[in-house]
Coordinates of C-alpha atoms in Angstrom, one line a residue:
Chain L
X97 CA 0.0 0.0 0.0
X98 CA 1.0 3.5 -1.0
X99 CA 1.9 6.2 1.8
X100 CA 0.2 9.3 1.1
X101 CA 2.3 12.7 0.5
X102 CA 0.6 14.5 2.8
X103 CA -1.7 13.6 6.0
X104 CA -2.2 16.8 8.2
X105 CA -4.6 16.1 10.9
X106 CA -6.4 18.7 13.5
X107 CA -3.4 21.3 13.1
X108 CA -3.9 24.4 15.0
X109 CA -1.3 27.0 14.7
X110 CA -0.9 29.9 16.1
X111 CA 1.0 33.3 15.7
X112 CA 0.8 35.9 18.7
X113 CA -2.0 34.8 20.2
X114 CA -3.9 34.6 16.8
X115 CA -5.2 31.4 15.5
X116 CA -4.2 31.7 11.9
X117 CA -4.5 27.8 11.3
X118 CA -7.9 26.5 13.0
X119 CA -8.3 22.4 13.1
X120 CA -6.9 21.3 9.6
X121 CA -7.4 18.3 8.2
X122 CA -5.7 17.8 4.7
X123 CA -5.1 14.5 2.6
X124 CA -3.1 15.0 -0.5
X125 CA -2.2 11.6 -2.0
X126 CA 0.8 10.7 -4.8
X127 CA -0.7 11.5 -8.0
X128 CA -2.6 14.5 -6.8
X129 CA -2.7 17.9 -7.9
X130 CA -3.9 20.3 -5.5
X131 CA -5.2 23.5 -5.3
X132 CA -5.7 25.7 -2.0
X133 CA -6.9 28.8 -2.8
X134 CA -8.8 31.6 -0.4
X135 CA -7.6 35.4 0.4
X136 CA -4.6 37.1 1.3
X137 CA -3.9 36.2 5.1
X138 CA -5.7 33.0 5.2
X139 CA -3.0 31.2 5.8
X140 CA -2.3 29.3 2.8
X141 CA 1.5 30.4 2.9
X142 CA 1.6 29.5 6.7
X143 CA -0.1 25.9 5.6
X144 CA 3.0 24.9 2.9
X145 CA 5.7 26.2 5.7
X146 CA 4.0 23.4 8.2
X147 CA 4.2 21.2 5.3
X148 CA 7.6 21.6 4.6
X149 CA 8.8 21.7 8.0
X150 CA 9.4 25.1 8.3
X151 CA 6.6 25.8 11.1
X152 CA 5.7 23.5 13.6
X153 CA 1.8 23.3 14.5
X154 CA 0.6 24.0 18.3
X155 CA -1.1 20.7 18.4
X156 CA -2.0 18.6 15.5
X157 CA -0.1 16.2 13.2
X158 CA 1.8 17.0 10.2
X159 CA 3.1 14.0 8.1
X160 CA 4.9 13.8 4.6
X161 CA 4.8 10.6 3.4
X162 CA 4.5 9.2 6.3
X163 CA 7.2 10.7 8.8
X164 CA 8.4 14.0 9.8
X165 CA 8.1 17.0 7.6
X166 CA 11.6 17.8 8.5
X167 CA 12.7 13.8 7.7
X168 CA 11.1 13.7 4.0
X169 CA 12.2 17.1 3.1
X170 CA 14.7 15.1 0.5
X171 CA 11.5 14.2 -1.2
X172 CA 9.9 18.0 -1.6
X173 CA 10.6 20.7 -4.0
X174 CA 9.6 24.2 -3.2
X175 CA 8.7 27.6 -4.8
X176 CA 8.4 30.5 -2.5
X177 CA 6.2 33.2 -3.1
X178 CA 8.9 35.7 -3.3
X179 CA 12.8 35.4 -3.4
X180 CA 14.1 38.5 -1.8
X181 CA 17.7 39.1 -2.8
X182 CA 20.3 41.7 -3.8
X183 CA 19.7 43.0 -7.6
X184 CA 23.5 42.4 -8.3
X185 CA 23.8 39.4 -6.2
X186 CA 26.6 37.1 -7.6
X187 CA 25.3 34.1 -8.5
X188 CA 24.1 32.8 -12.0
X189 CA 20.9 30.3 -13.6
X190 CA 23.4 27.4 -13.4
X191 CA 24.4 27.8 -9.6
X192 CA 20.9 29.0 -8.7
X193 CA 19.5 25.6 -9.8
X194 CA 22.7 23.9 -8.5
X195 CA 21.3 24.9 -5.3
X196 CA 18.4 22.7 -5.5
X197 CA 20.7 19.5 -5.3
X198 CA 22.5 20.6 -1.7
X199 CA 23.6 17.0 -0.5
X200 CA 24.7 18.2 3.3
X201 CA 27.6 19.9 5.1
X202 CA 31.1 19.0 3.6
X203 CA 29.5 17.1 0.9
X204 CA 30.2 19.2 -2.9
X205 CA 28.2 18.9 -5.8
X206 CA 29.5 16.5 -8.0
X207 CA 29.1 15.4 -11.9
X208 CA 25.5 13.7 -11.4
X209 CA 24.3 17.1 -9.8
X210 CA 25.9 19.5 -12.6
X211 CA 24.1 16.9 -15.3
X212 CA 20.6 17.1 -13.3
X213 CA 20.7 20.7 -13.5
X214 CA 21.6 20.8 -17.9
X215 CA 18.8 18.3 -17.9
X216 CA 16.0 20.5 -15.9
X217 CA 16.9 23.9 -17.5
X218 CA 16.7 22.3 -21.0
X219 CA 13.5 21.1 -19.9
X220 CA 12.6 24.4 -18.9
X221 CA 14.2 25.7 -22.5
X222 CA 16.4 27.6 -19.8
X223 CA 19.7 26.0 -21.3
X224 CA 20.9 29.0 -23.0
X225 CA 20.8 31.4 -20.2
X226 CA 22.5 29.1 -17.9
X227 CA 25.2 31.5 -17.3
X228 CA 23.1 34.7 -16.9
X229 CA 23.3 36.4 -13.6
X230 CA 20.1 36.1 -11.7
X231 CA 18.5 39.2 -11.9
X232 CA 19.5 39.6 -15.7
X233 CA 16.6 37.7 -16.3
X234 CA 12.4 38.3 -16.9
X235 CA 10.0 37.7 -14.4
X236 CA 8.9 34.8 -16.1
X237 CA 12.2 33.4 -16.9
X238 CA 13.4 33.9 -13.2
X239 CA 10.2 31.9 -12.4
X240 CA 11.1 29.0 -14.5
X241 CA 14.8 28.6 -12.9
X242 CA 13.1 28.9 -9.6
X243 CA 10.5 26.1 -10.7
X244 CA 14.0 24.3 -12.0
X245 CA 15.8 24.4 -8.7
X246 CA 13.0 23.1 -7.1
X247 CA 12.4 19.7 -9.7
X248 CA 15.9 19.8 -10.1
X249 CA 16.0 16.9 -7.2
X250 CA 13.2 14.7 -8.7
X251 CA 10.8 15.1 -5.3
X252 CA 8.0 13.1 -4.9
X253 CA 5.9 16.2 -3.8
X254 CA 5.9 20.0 -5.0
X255 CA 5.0 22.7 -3.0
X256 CA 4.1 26.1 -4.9
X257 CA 3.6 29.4 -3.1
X258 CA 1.5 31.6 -5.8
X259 CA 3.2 30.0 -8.9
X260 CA 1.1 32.6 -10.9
X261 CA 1.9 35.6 -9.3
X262 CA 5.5 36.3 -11.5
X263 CA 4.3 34.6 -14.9
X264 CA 2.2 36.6 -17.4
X265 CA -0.9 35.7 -18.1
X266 CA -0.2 34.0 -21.6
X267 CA 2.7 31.5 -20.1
X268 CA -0.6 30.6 -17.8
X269 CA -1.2 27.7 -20.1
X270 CA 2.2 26.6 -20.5
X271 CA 3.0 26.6 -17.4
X272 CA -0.1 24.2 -16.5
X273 CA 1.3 21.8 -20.0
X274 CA 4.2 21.8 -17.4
X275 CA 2.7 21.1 -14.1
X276 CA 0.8 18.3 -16.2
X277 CA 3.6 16.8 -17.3
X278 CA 5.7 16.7 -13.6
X279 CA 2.1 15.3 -12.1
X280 CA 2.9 12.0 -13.8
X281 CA 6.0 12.0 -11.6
X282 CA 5.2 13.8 -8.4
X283 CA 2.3 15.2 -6.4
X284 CA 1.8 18.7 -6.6
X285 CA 0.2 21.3 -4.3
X286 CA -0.2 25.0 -5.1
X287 CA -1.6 27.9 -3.1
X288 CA -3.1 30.8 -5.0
X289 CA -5.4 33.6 -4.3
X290 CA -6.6 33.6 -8.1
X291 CA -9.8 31.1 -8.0
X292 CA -10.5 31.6 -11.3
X293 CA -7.0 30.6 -12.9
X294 CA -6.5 27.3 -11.2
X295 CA -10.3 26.1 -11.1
X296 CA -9.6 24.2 -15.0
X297 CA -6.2 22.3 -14.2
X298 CA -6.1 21.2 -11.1
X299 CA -7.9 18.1 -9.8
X300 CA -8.7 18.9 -6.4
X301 CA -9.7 22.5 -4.3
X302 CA -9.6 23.0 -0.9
X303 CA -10.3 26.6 0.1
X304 CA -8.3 28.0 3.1
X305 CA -9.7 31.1 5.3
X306 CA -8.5 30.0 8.7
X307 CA -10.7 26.9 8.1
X308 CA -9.9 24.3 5.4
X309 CA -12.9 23.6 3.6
X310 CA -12.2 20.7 1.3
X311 CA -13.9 20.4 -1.6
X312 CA -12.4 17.3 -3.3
X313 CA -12.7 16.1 -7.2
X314 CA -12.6 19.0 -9.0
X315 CA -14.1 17.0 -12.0
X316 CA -16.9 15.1 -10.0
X317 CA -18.3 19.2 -8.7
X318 CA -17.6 20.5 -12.2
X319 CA -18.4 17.8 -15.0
X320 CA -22.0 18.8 -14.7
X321 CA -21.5 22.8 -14.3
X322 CA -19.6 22.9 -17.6
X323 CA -22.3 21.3 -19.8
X324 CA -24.7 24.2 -18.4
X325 CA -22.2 27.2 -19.1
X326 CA -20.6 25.6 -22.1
X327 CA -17.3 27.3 -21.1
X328 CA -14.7 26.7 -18.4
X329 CA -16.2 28.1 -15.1
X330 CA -14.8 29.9 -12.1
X331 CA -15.8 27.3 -9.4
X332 CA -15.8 29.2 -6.6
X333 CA -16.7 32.3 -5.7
X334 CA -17.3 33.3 -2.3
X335 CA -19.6 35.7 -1.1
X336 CA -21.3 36.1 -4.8
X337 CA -24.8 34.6 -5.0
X338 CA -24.0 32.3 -8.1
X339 CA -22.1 30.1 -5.7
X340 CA -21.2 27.1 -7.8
X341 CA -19.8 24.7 -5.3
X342 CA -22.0 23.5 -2.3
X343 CA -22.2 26.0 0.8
X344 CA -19.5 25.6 3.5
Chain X
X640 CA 58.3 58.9 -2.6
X641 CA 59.5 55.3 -2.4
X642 CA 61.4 56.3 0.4
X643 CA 58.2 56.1 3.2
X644 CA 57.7 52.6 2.6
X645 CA 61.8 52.0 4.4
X646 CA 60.3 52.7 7.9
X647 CA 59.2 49.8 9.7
X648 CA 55.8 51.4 10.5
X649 CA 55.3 52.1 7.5
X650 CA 56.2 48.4 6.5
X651 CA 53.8 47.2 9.3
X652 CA 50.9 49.2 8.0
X653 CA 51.3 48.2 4.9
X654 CA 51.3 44.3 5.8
X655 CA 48.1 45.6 8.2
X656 CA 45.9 46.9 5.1
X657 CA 46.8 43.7 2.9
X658 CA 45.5 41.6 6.0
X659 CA 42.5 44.3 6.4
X660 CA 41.5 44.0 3.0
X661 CA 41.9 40.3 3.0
X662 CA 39.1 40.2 5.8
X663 CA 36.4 43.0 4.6
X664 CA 36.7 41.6 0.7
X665 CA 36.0 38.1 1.9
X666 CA 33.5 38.8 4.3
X667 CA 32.4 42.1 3.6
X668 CA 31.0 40.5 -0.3
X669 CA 28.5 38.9 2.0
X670 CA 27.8 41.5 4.6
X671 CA 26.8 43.5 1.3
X672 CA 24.8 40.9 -1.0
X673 CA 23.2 39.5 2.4
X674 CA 22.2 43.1 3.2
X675 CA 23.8 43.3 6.8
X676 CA 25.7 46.5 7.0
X677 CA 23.6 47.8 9.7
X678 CA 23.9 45.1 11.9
X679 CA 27.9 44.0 10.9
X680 CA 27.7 47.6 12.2
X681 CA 26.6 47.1 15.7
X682 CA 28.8 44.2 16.2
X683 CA 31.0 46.7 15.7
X684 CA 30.5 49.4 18.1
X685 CA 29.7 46.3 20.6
X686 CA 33.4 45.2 20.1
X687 CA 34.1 48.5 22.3
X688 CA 32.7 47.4 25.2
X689 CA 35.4 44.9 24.5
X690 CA 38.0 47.2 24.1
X691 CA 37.3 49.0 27.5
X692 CA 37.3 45.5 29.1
X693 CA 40.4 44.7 27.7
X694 CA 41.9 48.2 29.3
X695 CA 40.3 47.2 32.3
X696 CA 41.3 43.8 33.1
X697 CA 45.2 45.0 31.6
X698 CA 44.8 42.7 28.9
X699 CA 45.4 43.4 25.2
X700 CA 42.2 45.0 23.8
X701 CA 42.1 43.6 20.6
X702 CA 42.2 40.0 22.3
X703 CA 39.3 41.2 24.5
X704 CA 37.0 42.4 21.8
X705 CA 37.2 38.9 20.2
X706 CA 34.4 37.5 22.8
X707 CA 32.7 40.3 22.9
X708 CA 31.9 41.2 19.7
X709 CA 31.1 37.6 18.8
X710 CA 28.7 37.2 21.5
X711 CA 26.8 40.5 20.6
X712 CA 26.9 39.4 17.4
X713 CA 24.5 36.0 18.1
X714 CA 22.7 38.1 20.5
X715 CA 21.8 39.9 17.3
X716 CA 21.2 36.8 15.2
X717 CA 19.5 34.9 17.6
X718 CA 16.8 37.4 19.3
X719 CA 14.4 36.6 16.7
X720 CA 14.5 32.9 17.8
X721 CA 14.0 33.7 21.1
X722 CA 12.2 36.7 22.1
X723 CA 9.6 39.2 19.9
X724 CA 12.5 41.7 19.5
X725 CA 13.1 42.8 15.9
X726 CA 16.7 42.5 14.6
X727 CA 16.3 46.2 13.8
X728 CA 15.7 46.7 17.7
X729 CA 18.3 44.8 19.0
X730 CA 20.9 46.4 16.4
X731 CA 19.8 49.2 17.9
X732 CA 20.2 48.6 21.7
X733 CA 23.6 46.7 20.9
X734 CA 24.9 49.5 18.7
X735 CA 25.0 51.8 21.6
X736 CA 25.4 49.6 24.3
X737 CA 27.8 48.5 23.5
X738 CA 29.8 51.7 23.0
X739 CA 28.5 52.5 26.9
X740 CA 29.9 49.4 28.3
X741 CA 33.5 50.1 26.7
X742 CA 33.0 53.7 28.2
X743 CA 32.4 52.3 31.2
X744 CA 35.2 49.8 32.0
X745 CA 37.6 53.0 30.5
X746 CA 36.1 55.1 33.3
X747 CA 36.7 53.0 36.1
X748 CA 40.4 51.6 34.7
X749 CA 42.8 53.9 36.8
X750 CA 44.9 56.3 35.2
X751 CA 45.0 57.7 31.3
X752 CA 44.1 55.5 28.4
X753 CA 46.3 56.8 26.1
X754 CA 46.1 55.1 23.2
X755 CA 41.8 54.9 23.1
X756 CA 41.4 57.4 20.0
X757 CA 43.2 55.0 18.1
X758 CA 40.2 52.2 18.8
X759 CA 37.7 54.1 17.9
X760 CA 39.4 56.2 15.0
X761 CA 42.1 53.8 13.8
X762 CA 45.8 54.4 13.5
X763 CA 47.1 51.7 11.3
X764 CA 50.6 53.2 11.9
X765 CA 50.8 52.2 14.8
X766 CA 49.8 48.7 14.9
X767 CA 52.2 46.1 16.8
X768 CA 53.7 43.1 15.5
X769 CA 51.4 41.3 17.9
X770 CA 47.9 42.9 16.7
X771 CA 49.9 41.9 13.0
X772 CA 49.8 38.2 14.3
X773 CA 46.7 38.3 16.1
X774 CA 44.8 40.0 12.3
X775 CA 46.7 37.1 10.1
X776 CA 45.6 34.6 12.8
X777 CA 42.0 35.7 11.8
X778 CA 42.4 36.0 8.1
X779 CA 43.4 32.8 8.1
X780 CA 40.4 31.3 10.1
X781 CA 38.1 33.6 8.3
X782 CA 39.2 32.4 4.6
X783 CA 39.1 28.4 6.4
X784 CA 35.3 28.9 7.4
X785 CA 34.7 30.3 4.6
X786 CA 36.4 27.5 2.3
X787 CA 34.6 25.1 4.4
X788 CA 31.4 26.7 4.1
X789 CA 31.3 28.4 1.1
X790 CA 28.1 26.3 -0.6
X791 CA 26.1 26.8 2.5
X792 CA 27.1 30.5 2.5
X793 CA 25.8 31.1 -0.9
X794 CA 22.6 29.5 -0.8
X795 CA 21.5 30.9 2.9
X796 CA 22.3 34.6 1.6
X797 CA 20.7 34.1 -1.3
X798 CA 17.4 32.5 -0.4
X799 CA 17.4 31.6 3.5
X800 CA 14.2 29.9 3.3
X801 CA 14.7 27.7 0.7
X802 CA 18.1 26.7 1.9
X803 CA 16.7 24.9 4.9
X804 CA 13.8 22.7 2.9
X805 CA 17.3 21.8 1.0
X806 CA 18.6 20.9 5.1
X807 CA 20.7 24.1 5.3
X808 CA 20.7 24.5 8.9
X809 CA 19.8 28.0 7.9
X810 CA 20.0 29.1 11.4
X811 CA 23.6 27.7 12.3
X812 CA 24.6 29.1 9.2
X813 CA 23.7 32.5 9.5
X814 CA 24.7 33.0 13.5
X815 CA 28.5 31.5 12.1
X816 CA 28.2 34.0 9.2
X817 CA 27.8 36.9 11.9
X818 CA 30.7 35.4 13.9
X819 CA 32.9 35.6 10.9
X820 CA 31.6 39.3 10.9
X821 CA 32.4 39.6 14.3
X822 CA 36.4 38.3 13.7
X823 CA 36.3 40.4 10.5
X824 CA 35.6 43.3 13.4
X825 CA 38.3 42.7 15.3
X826 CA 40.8 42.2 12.4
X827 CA 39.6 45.7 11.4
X828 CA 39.6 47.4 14.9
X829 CA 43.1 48.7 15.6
X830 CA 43.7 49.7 12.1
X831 CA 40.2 51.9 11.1
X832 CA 38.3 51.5 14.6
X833 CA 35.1 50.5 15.9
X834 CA 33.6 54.4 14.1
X835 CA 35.4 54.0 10.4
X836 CA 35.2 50.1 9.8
X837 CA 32.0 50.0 8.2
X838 CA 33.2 51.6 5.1
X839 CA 35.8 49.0 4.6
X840 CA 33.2 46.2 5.1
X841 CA 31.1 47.3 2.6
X842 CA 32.6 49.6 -0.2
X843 CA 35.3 47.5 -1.5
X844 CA 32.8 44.8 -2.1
X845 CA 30.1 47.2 -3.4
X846 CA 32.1 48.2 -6.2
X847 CA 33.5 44.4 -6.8
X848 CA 29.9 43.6 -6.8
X849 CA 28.9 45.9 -9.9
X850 CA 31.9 43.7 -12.0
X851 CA 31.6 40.1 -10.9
X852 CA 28.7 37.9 -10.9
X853 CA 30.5 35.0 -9.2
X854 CA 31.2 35.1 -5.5
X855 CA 34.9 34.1 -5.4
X856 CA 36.0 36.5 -8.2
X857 CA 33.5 38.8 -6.1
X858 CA 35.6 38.0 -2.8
X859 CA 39.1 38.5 -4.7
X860 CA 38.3 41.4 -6.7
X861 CA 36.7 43.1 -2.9
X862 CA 40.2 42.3 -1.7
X863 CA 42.5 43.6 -4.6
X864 CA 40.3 47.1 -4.5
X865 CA 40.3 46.9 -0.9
X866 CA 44.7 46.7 -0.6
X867 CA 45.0 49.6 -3.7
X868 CA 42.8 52.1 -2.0
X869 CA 43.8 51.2 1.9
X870 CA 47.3 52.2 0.6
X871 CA 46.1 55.0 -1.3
X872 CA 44.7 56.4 1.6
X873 CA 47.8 55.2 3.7
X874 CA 50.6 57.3 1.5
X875 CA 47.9 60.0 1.1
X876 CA 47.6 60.3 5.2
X877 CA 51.4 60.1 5.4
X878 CA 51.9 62.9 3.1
X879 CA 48.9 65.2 4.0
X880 CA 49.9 64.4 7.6
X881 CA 46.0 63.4 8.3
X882 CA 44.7 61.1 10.0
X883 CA 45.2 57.6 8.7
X884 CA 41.9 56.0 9.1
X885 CA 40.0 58.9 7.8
X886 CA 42.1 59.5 4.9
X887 CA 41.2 55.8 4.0
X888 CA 37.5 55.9 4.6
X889 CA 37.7 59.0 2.1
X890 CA 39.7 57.4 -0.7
X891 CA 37.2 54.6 -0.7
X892 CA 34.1 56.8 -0.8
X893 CA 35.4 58.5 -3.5
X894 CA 36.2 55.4 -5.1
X895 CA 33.0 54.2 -4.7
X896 CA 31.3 57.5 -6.4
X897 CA 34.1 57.5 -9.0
X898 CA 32.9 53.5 -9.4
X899 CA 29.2 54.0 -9.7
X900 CA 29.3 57.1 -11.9
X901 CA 31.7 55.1 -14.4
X902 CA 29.0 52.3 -13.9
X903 CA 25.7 54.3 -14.0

């Protein structure tokens, strides 16, 4: 039997006195790809931190693939919401990505790692840039050697902080062709505050405002919707009276 | 004009701003790409409590800055972990603090402390062959840690966050990084002073930084700029009869301006 990616269970989590994170309960199997969307200050960014490790909860269990967030963290790739660094800062596409492979302390990078990261950035058509300095680069570009350093370790789950926010609206559907394509491989969960973008590609929604309300098979809710509005749909739209999914 | 460099102080000095340089273009690249210059300069001005100790307890106060600045300098680092102080805060209270404690010890060591202008100040003339040891003794630590370290360096000043889902112990890391800050301090101290270092952390690296993109050419070019306009400002002192760790601070900020309009 398969171990799931992610099991969260009752997670409370607290920041000065403020429940940000109320009772969570969150499955995210293998194959998945998941959406959690909801406002700014929800706590979506709070909820991939306790999922990589990064946070701990105030009571509650977080478990990635079945042990430790901070044990499986060789199996997750992650794409923060921002990188905040120094405009001239001295490193370049190659050793940015190269990052992605850190084996430990003492422990250089060695052929195999210098290969994985030609093979990701010419999956990410990056290749040619590989020696551009960092901030030399477009937003969407610098988006796509971020998403590079964190495949370039073949994880078994990714973790993506508003994966929209930096690309322009027409790499939108490339960049799903992508996600698509790493799903056969890995799980995937993304947080964004755009409901309307990730509604078509993903195949499961929870939506995050303190409370987690899950709302499962994205197909299963939608299949039916679709035929009605002959168009893609927005699924969810909260607090407008054409709600589409079932009440919370 | 030759002629300076056959007086042994001379000599010395010279040997001092090579060592100097070697320590603020090695440490001083990250200090500028990791954005501390505000806090490197707390640690700093909390080395002078250190200083005053050192006059106190009659030891040498280069020696007793060493402790001193490295354990205001993971006070600094750490106070996020451990209480709801901001770093901004606690840069801050150390800054001055600091400062008060060294002013302090001076006050109630008997007698005159003659040569005390020189720690705050600088006089890179008149460094000893001891504080020489005691400055090559740290370069040579600093550029070991640094070798040592140098991939968990990069990636925790680039993107801290993302270092540690890697298993950077992102922490650990940074706390070592600010005790390299904290030697770098006391390499600097009898030379430019506890006031004046700052520049030398920072400026020969921010112009290196606007012609490398790769942080070892980064760290060598910081330290070649850092020798040519230490000893610029050195001869320039000697013949203007100024003082030495001024002159120096000035040569680099023109530098720098000279740098960034050539650049912009």
């Amino acid at each position: 039997m398969s171990v799931e990616a992610v099991k969260i269970r009752n997670v409370d989590l607290k920041y000065d006195e403020q429940l940000v994170l109320d009772d969570i309960c969150l499955d995210i199997d293998e194959k998945d790809f998941m959406a959690v969307i909801g406002p700014n200050g929800g706590g979506k960014s709070t909820l991939l931190k306790l999922i990589l490790g990064i946070l701990k909860p105030d009571s509650g269990e977080v478990q990635v693939f079945g042990r430790d967030p901070v044990k499986s963290r060789h199996l997750m790739g992650y794409l923060p919401q921002h990188v905040n660094f120094d405009p001239d800062f001295p490193i370049n596409v190659f050793e940015t990505v190269l990052t992605g492979r850190y084996h430990g302390l003492f422990k250089g990078y060695n052929a195999e790692d210098r290969e994985a990261v030609l093979k990701v950035l010419d999956d990410m058509e990056m290749r040619d840039l590989k020696d551009r300095q960092i901030s030399k680069l477009s937003g969407g570009q610098m988006q796509r050697v971020f998403i590079a350093r964190a495949i370039v370790r073949d994880p078994k789950l990714l973790i993506m902080d508003e994966p929209m926010a930096s690309i322009d609206p027409e790499m939108q559907s490339s960049f799903y062709n992508l996600m698509a394509r790493l799903n056969e491989k890995m799980a995937i969960i993304l947080v964004s505050h755009d409901v309307g973008a990730v509604s078509t590609h993903v195949d499961k929604i929870a939506c995050l405002n303190r409370k987690l309300f899950y709302h499962g098979d994205v197909e299963n809710s939608a299949n039916g919707l679709e035929e009605i509005y002959h168009c893609p749909i927005e699924l969810i739209s909260h607090g407008i009276p054409h709600r589409i999914l079932k009440d919370h | 004009m030759l002629e300076i460099f056959q007086y042994p102080f001379m000599q010395k000095a010279l040997v001092a701003a090579v060592l100097i340089s070697v320590a603020c273009g090695v440490v001083g690249s990250y200090v500028v790409i990791k954005r501390i210059v505000s806090l490197s300069g707390a640690i700093s001005h909390a080395a002078f409590g250190g200083v005053g100790m050192g006059y106190f307890l009659g030891v040498n106060p280069v020696l007793a800055a060493i402790p001193f600045s490295i354990v205001s300098a993971m006070a600094i680092g750490g106070v996020r972990q451990v209480a709801k102080i901001s770093e901004d805060t606690a840069i801050g209270i150390l800054w001055s603090v600091g400062m008060a404690i060294g002013v302090i010890f001076i006050n109630l060591t008997p007698g005159y402390a003659p040569d005390l202008f020189s720690y705050l100040f600088g006089s890179i003339l008149t460094v000893s062959n001891s504080d020489l040891l005691i400055m090559l003794v740290l370069d040579m630590i600093i550029v070991a840690v640094v070798y040592i370290f140098r991939r968990e360096f990069l990636a925790v000043s680039f993107d801290e966050e993302f270092s540690s889902v890697t298993g950077v112990h992102a922490l650990a890391i940074y706390l070592l990084l600010l005790a390299l800050v904290a030697l770098s301090v006391v390499v600097l101290i009898k030379a430019v002073g506890v006031i004046l270092l700052i520049a030398l952390f920072t400026i020969p690296a921010a112009i290196a930084k606007q012609y490398s993109y790769n942080i070892r050419n980064l760290m060598i070019l910081a330290t070649v700029i850092g020798i040519i306009l230490t000893t610029t400002g050195l001869i320039l002192s000697y013949i203007f009869d100024l003082a030495s760790g001024a002159t120096i601070v000035m040569v680099l900020a023109a530098a720098f301006a000279i740098s960034y309009y050539l650049n912009g």
